[in-house]
Amino acid sequence: DAKTTQPPSMDCAEGRAANLPCNHSTISGNEYVYWYRQIHSQGPQYIIHGLKNNETNEMASLIITEDRKSSTLILPHATLRDTAVYYCIVGVGATNKLIFGTGTLLAVQP
Amino acid sequence: DGGITQSPKYLFRKEGQNVTLSCEQNLNHDAMYWYRQDPGQGLRLIYYSQIVNDFQKGDIAEGYSVSREKKESFPLTVTSAQKNPTAFYLCASSIGGLAVYEQYFGPGTRLTVT
């Protein structure tokens, strides 16, 4: 499975967009990009996933570069409740095995 | 409400004792997973099961055992052979199969072994 690289921490002002980057330069053609988040001492929560195209749902947008070597998760209007560790994961769909790294701690400031 | 239940939330055991962590789901999901999380670290896969009566080792299966006798249940036993059992244990489930699906996580069990 490909590995991902994320900054360990980021700050964002409440109400502003949070842009969380992820590098996955060794991603294979059949691997998806997943984003999860984990609020302190809770189980992770799925946010969004994509293969090649940009994706948007009620929680966030996922922008994947054309070469698929990096992606950005966008929270359009961050709130204090969005403070969490955000994990960028690449995985093969057939097995559903996900490898969680250490993620990015996003701190939303009032 | 559909979801995943893990019990208990906190568990304390003496060293040398086996302990079983419960995981139940009513989402009708085929696949279930157990992860371990240590402080400041990401999740690591212990075992996973894609169908009843079948399961595979994950990356850190040593010292752990599982069973999958029912679709809705996937208990994890932490044996005395696990050298560092104190951790946060998370159970998850997904629809599984060949397509891509999200994993749904339970609230976790925090195990402390002294």
mmCIF file of C-alpha atoms in Angstrom:
data_model
loop_
_atom_site.group_PDB
_atom_site.id
_atom_site.type_symbol
_atom_site.label_atom_id
_atom_site.label_comp_id
_atom_site.label_asym_id
_atom_site.label_seq_id
_atom_site.Cartn_x
_atom_site.Cartn_y
_atom_site.Cartn_z
ATOM 1 C CA ASP A 1 0.000 0.000 0.000
ATOM 2 C CA ALA A 2 1.144 3.513 -0.786
ATOM 3 C CA LYS A 3 2.174 5.811 2.033
ATOM 4 C CA THR A 4 0.975 9.336 2.647
ATOM 5 C CA THR A 5 2.670 12.438 4.023
ATOM 6 C CA GLN A 6 0.727 15.077 5.944
ATOM 7 C CA PRO A 7 1.794 18.083 8.011
ATOM 8 C CA PRO A 8 1.575 17.229 11.723
ATOM 9 C CA SER A 9 -0.545 20.244 12.602
ATOM 10 C CA MET A 10 -2.410 23.217 11.144
ATOM 11 C CA ASP A 11 -4.421 26.136 12.473
ATOM 12 C CA CYS A 12 -7.508 27.662 10.923
ATOM 13 C CA ALA A 13 -9.723 30.571 11.948
ATOM 14 C CA GLU A 14 -13.361 29.763 12.625
ATOM 15 C CA GLY A 15 -15.531 30.457 9.577
ATOM 16 C CA ARG A 16 -12.623 30.288 7.150
ATOM 17 C CA ALA A 17 -11.836 27.447 4.763
ATOM 18 C CA ALA A 18 -9.448 24.794 6.025
ATOM 19 C CA ASN A 19 -7.222 23.285 3.337
ATOM 20 C CA LEU A 20 -5.468 20.105 4.426
ATOM 21 C CA PRO A 21 -2.764 18.811 2.065
ATOM 22 C CA CYS A 22 -1.641 15.232 1.534
ATOM 23 C CA ASN A 23 1.152 13.782 -0.580
ATOM 24 C CA HIS A 24 0.847 10.254 -1.929
ATOM 25 C CA SER A 25 3.467 10.144 -4.639
ATOM 26 C CA THR A 26 3.617 6.334 -4.863
ATOM 27 C CA ILE A 27 -0.116 5.777 -5.233
ATOM 28 C CA SER A 28 -1.096 2.960 -7.589
ATOM 29 C CA GLY A 29 -3.649 3.265 -10.347
ATOM 30 C CA ASN A 30 -6.269 1.244 -8.478
ATOM 31 C CA GLU A 31 -5.860 2.937 -5.097
ATOM 32 C CA TYR A 32 -8.390 5.396 -3.776
ATOM 33 C CA VAL A 33 -7.720 8.407 -1.568
ATOM 34 C CA TYR A 34 -9.760 8.401 1.647
ATOM 35 C CA TRP A 35 -10.096 11.054 4.312
ATOM 36 C CA TYR A 36 -11.182 10.322 7.870
ATOM 37 C CA ARG A 37 -11.114 12.434 10.985
ATOM 38 C CA GLN A 38 -10.883 11.569 14.658
ATOM 39 C CA ILE A 39 -12.123 13.827 17.393
ATOM 40 C CA HIS A 40 -10.266 13.269 20.643
ATOM 41 C CA SER A 41 -10.922 9.849 22.231
ATOM 42 C CA GLN A 42 -13.597 8.904 19.710
ATOM 43 C CA GLY A 43 -13.661 6.498 16.787
ATOM 44 C CA PRO A 44 -12.650 7.895 13.388
ATOM 45 C CA GLN A 45 -15.336 9.263 11.091
ATOM 46 C CA TYR A 46 -15.342 8.854 7.335
ATOM 47 C CA ILE A 47 -15.348 12.157 5.425
ATOM 48 C CA ILE A 48 -14.899 11.521 1.718
ATOM 49 C CA HIS A 49 -13.032 9.443 -0.841
ATOM 50 C CA GLY A 50 -12.047 9.690 -4.502
ATOM 51 C CA LEU A 51 -10.115 8.008 -7.290
ATOM 52 C CA LYS A 52 -9.366 10.582 -9.996
ATOM 53 C CA ASN A 53 -12.073 13.203 -10.057
ATOM 54 C CA ASN A 54 -12.702 15.901 -7.515
ATOM 55 C CA GLU A 55 -15.452 15.003 -5.080
ATOM 56 C CA THR A 56 -17.798 17.017 -2.881
ATOM 57 C CA ASN A 57 -20.292 16.030 -0.207
ATOM 58 C CA GLU A 58 -22.042 17.753 2.652
ATOM 59 C CA MET A 59 -18.922 17.675 4.817
ATOM 60 C CA ALA A 60 -16.050 18.563 2.514
ATOM 61 C CA SER A 61 -14.475 18.716 -0.930
ATOM 62 C CA LEU A 62 -11.607 16.572 -2.155
ATOM 63 C CA ILE A 63 -9.289 17.923 -4.815
ATOM 64 C CA ILE A 64 -6.962 15.358 -6.422
ATOM 65 C CA THR A 65 -4.172 16.519 -8.723
ATOM 66 C CA GLU A 66 -4.135 15.247 -12.281
ATOM 67 C CA ASP A 67 -1.094 13.053 -11.636
ATOM 68 C CA ARG A 68 -2.795 11.779 -8.442
ATOM 69 C CA LYS A 69 0.367 12.329 -6.417
ATOM 70 C CA SER A 70 -1.287 14.709 -4.002
ATOM 71 C CA SER A 71 -4.679 15.830 -2.787
ATOM 72 C CA THR A 72 -6.301 18.511 -0.644
ATOM 73 C CA LEU A 73 -9.245 18.193 1.694
ATOM 74 C CA ILE A 74 -11.241 21.397 1.956
ATOM 75 C CA LEU A 75 -13.593 22.202 4.824
ATOM 76 C CA PRO A 76 -15.357 25.268 3.386
ATOM 77 C CA HIS A 77 -16.385 26.954 6.659
ATOM 78 C CA ALA A 78 -14.501 25.501 9.599
ATOM 79 C CA THR A 79 -16.162 25.465 13.022
ATOM 80 C CA LEU A 80 -14.748 24.702 16.451
ATOM 81 C CA ARG A 81 -16.281 21.229 16.195
ATOM 82 C CA ASP A 82 -14.020 20.517 13.227
ATOM 83 C CA THR A 83 -10.995 20.451 15.538
ATOM 84 C CA ALA A 84 -9.704 16.900 15.094
ATOM 85 C CA VAL A 85 -6.937 14.760 13.652
ATOM 86 C CA TYR A 86 -7.461 14.340 9.904
ATOM 87 C CA TYR A 87 -6.129 11.210 8.241
ATOM 88 C CA CYS A 88 -5.337 10.929 4.549
ATOM 89 C CA ILE A 89 -5.238 7.274 3.509
ATOM 90 C CA VAL A 90 -4.752 5.424 0.267
ATOM 91 C CA GLY A 91 -6.148 1.956 -0.113
ATOM 92 C CA VAL A 92 -7.185 -0.716 -2.519
ATOM 93 C CA GLY A 93 -10.917 -1.050 -2.698
ATOM 94 C CA ALA A 94 -11.073 -4.813 -2.972
ATOM 95 C CA THR A 95 -9.693 -5.526 0.483
ATOM 96 C CA ASN A 96 -10.829 -2.375 2.257
ATOM 97 C CA LYS A 97 -7.573 -2.428 4.199
ATOM 98 C CA LEU A 98 -6.824 1.093 5.309
ATOM 99 C CA ILE A 99 -3.462 2.152 6.751
ATOM 100 C CA PHE A 100 -3.773 5.096 9.114
ATOM 101 C CA GLY A 101 -0.706 7.301 9.594
ATOM 102 C CA THR A 102 -0.402 9.981 12.265
ATOM 103 C CA GLY A 103 -2.541 12.517 10.380
ATOM 104 C CA THR A 104 -2.834 16.301 10.716
ATOM 105 C CA LEU A 105 -4.128 17.878 13.904
ATOM 106 C CA LEU A 106 -6.370 20.724 12.741
ATOM 107 C CA ALA A 107 -7.001 23.309 15.435
ATOM 108 C CA VAL A 108 -9.847 25.686 14.623
ATOM 109 C CA GLN A 109 -9.368 28.930 16.506
ATOM 110 C CA PRO A 110 -12.240 31.208 17.603
ATOM 111 C CA ASP B 1 -30.432 3.467 15.549
ATOM 112 C CA GLY B 2 -27.954 1.553 13.414
ATOM 113 C CA GLY B 3 -24.358 1.525 14.489
ATOM 114 C CA ILE B 4 -21.474 -0.202 16.170
ATOM 115 C CA THR B 5 -21.374 -0.938 19.868
ATOM 116 C CA GLN B 6 -18.198 -1.588 21.806
ATOM 117 C CA SER B 7 -18.235 -2.511 25.448
ATOM 118 C CA PRO B 8 -17.026 -1.677 27.941
ATOM 119 C CA LYS B 9 -15.694 1.853 27.349
ATOM 120 C CA TYR B 10 -12.933 1.363 29.937
ATOM 121 C CA LEU B 11 -11.432 -1.968 30.945
ATOM 122 C CA PHE B 12 -8.802 -2.742 33.567
ATOM 123 C CA ARG B 13 -6.972 -6.051 33.861
ATOM 124 C CA LYS B 14 -4.027 -7.544 35.647
ATOM 125 C CA GLU B 15 -1.020 -8.648 33.658
ATOM 126 C CA GLY B 16 -1.209 -12.301 32.615
ATOM 127 C CA GLN B 17 -4.988 -12.365 32.192
ATOM 128 C CA ASN B 18 -6.752 -12.805 28.884
ATOM 129 C CA VAL B 19 -9.474 -10.266 28.170
ATOM 130 C CA THR B 20 -12.196 -10.191 25.500
ATOM 131 C CA LEU B 21 -13.437 -6.955 23.955
ATOM 132 C CA SER B 22 -16.926 -6.919 22.529
ATOM 133 C CA CYS B 23 -17.941 -5.481 19.154
ATOM 134 C CA GLU B 24 -21.485 -5.667 17.797
ATOM 135 C CA GLN B 25 -22.970 -4.041 14.682
ATOM 136 C CA ASN B 26 -26.550 -3.857 13.425
ATOM 137 C CA LEU B 27 -25.680 -2.340 10.055
ATOM 138 C CA ASN B 28 -25.854 -5.694 8.254
ATOM 139 C CA HIS B 29 -22.245 -5.197 7.158
ATOM 140 C CA ASP B 30 -20.241 -8.149 5.901
ATOM 141 C CA ALA B 31 -16.782 -6.871 6.844
ATOM 142 C CA MET B 32 -15.492 -6.080 10.328
ATOM 143 C CA TYR B 33 -12.122 -4.860 11.609
ATOM 144 C CA TRP B 34 -10.137 -4.399 14.796
ATOM 145 C CA TYR B 35 -7.581 -1.616 15.176
ATOM 146 C CA ARG B 36 -5.259 -0.592 17.965
ATOM 147 C CA GLN B 37 -4.251 2.998 18.691
ATOM 148 C CA ASP B 38 -1.420 4.063 20.989
ATOM 149 C CA PRO B 39 -1.104 7.647 22.315
ATOM 150 C CA GLY B 40 -0.193 10.102 19.565
ATOM 151 C CA GLN B 41 -0.179 7.387 16.942
ATOM 152 C CA GLY B 42 -2.369 6.365 14.052
ATOM 153 C CA LEU B 43 -4.482 3.216 13.926
ATOM 154 C CA ARG B 44 -2.922 -0.160 13.253
ATOM 155 C CA LEU B 45 -4.912 -3.099 11.900
ATOM 156 C CA ILE B 46 -5.019 -6.189 14.132
ATOM 157 C CA TYR B 47 -7.490 -8.499 12.386
ATOM 158 C CA TYR B 48 -10.218 -8.199 9.798
ATOM 159 C CA SER B 49 -13.054 -10.397 8.613
ATOM 160 C CA GLN B 50 -14.781 -10.077 5.257
ATOM 161 C CA ILE B 51 -17.374 -12.776 5.881
ATOM 162 C CA VAL B 52 -18.737 -14.971 8.668
ATOM 163 C CA ASN B 53 -16.418 -17.786 9.772
ATOM 164 C CA ASP B 54 -13.436 -16.214 8.003
ATOM 165 C CA PHE B 55 -10.834 -13.712 9.178
ATOM 166 C CA GLN B 56 -7.302 -12.592 8.298
ATOM 167 C CA LYS B 57 -4.394 -11.235 10.271
ATOM 168 C CA GLY B 58 -3.619 -7.580 9.984
ATOM 169 C CA ASP B 59 -0.283 -5.909 10.615
ATOM 170 C CA ILE B 60 -0.032 -6.586 14.370
ATOM 171 C CA ALA B 61 -1.957 -9.811 15.043
ATOM 172 C CA GLU B 62 0.543 -11.380 17.456
ATOM 173 C CA GLY B 63 -0.947 -11.834 20.919
ATOM 174 C CA TYR B 64 -4.519 -11.374 19.716
ATOM 175 C CA SER B 65 -7.279 -13.738 18.596
ATOM 176 C CA VAL B 66 -10.719 -13.228 17.057
ATOM 177 C CA SER B 67 -13.800 -15.167 16.050
ATOM 178 C CA ARG B 68 -16.605 -14.416 13.603
ATOM 179 C CA GLU B 69 -19.402 -16.864 14.323
ATOM 180 C CA LYS B 70 -22.155 -14.346 13.636
ATOM 181 C CA LYS B 71 -22.375 -11.565 11.068
ATOM 182 C CA GLU B 72 -23.081 -8.930 13.697
ATOM 183 C CA SER B 73 -20.363 -9.877 16.194
ATOM 184 C CA PHE B 74 -16.553 -9.798 16.044
ATOM 185 C CA PRO B 75 -15.018 -10.186 19.538
ATOM 186 C CA LEU B 76 -11.308 -9.606 20.100
ATOM 187 C CA THR B 77 -9.347 -11.480 22.764
ATOM 188 C CA VAL B 78 -6.175 -9.877 24.050
ATOM 189 C CA THR B 79 -4.082 -12.758 25.339
ATOM 190 C CA SER B 80 -1.320 -12.780 27.914
ATOM 191 C CA ALA B 81 1.116 -13.197 25.012
ATOM 192 C CA GLN B 82 0.526 -9.594 23.932
ATOM 193 C CA LYS B 83 3.534 -7.754 25.382
ATOM 194 C CA ASN B 84 2.067 -4.247 25.499
ATOM 195 C CA PRO B 85 -1.734 -4.601 25.655
ATOM 196 C CA THR B 86 -2.540 -1.184 27.134
ATOM 197 C CA ALA B 87 -4.088 0.796 24.268
ATOM 198 C CA PHE B 88 -7.264 2.204 22.731
ATOM 199 C CA TYR B 89 -9.048 -0.501 20.708
ATOM 200 C CA LEU B 90 -11.380 0.386 17.870
ATOM 201 C CA CYS B 91 -13.775 -1.842 15.995
ATOM 202 C CA ALA B 92 -15.116 -0.959 12.552
ATOM 203 C CA SER B 93 -17.376 -2.431 9.904
ATOM 204 C CA SER B 94 -18.054 -1.904 6.229
ATOM 205 C CA ILE B 95 -20.267 -3.308 3.515
ATOM 206 C CA GLY B 96 -17.194 -5.001 2.081
ATOM 207 C CA GLY B 97 -17.031 -6.810 -1.201
ATOM 208 C CA LEU B 98 -15.085 -5.647 -4.219
ATOM 209 C CA ALA B 99 -16.403 -2.104 -4.333
ATOM 210 C CA VAL B 100 -15.077 0.777 -2.293
ATOM 211 C CA TYR B 101 -16.951 1.543 0.896
ATOM 212 C CA GLU B 102 -16.376 3.617 3.994
ATOM 213 C CA GLN B 103 -15.633 2.053 7.339
ATOM 214 C CA TYR B 104 -17.886 2.857 10.290
ATOM 215 C CA PHE B 105 -16.150 2.954 13.653
ATOM 216 C CA GLY B 106 -17.373 2.217 17.149
ATOM 217 C CA PRO B 107 -16.615 4.458 20.150
ATOM 218 C CA GLY B 108 -13.658 2.336 21.238
ATOM 219 C CA THR B 109 -12.545 0.490 24.382
ATOM 220 C CA ARG B 110 -9.652 1.829 26.419
ATOM 221 C CA LEU B 111 -7.789 -1.141 27.920
ATOM 222 C CA THR B 112 -5.343 -0.700 30.779
ATOM 223 C CA VAL B 113 -3.262 -3.650 31.921
ATOM 224 C CA THR B 114 -1.181 -3.328 35.101
#
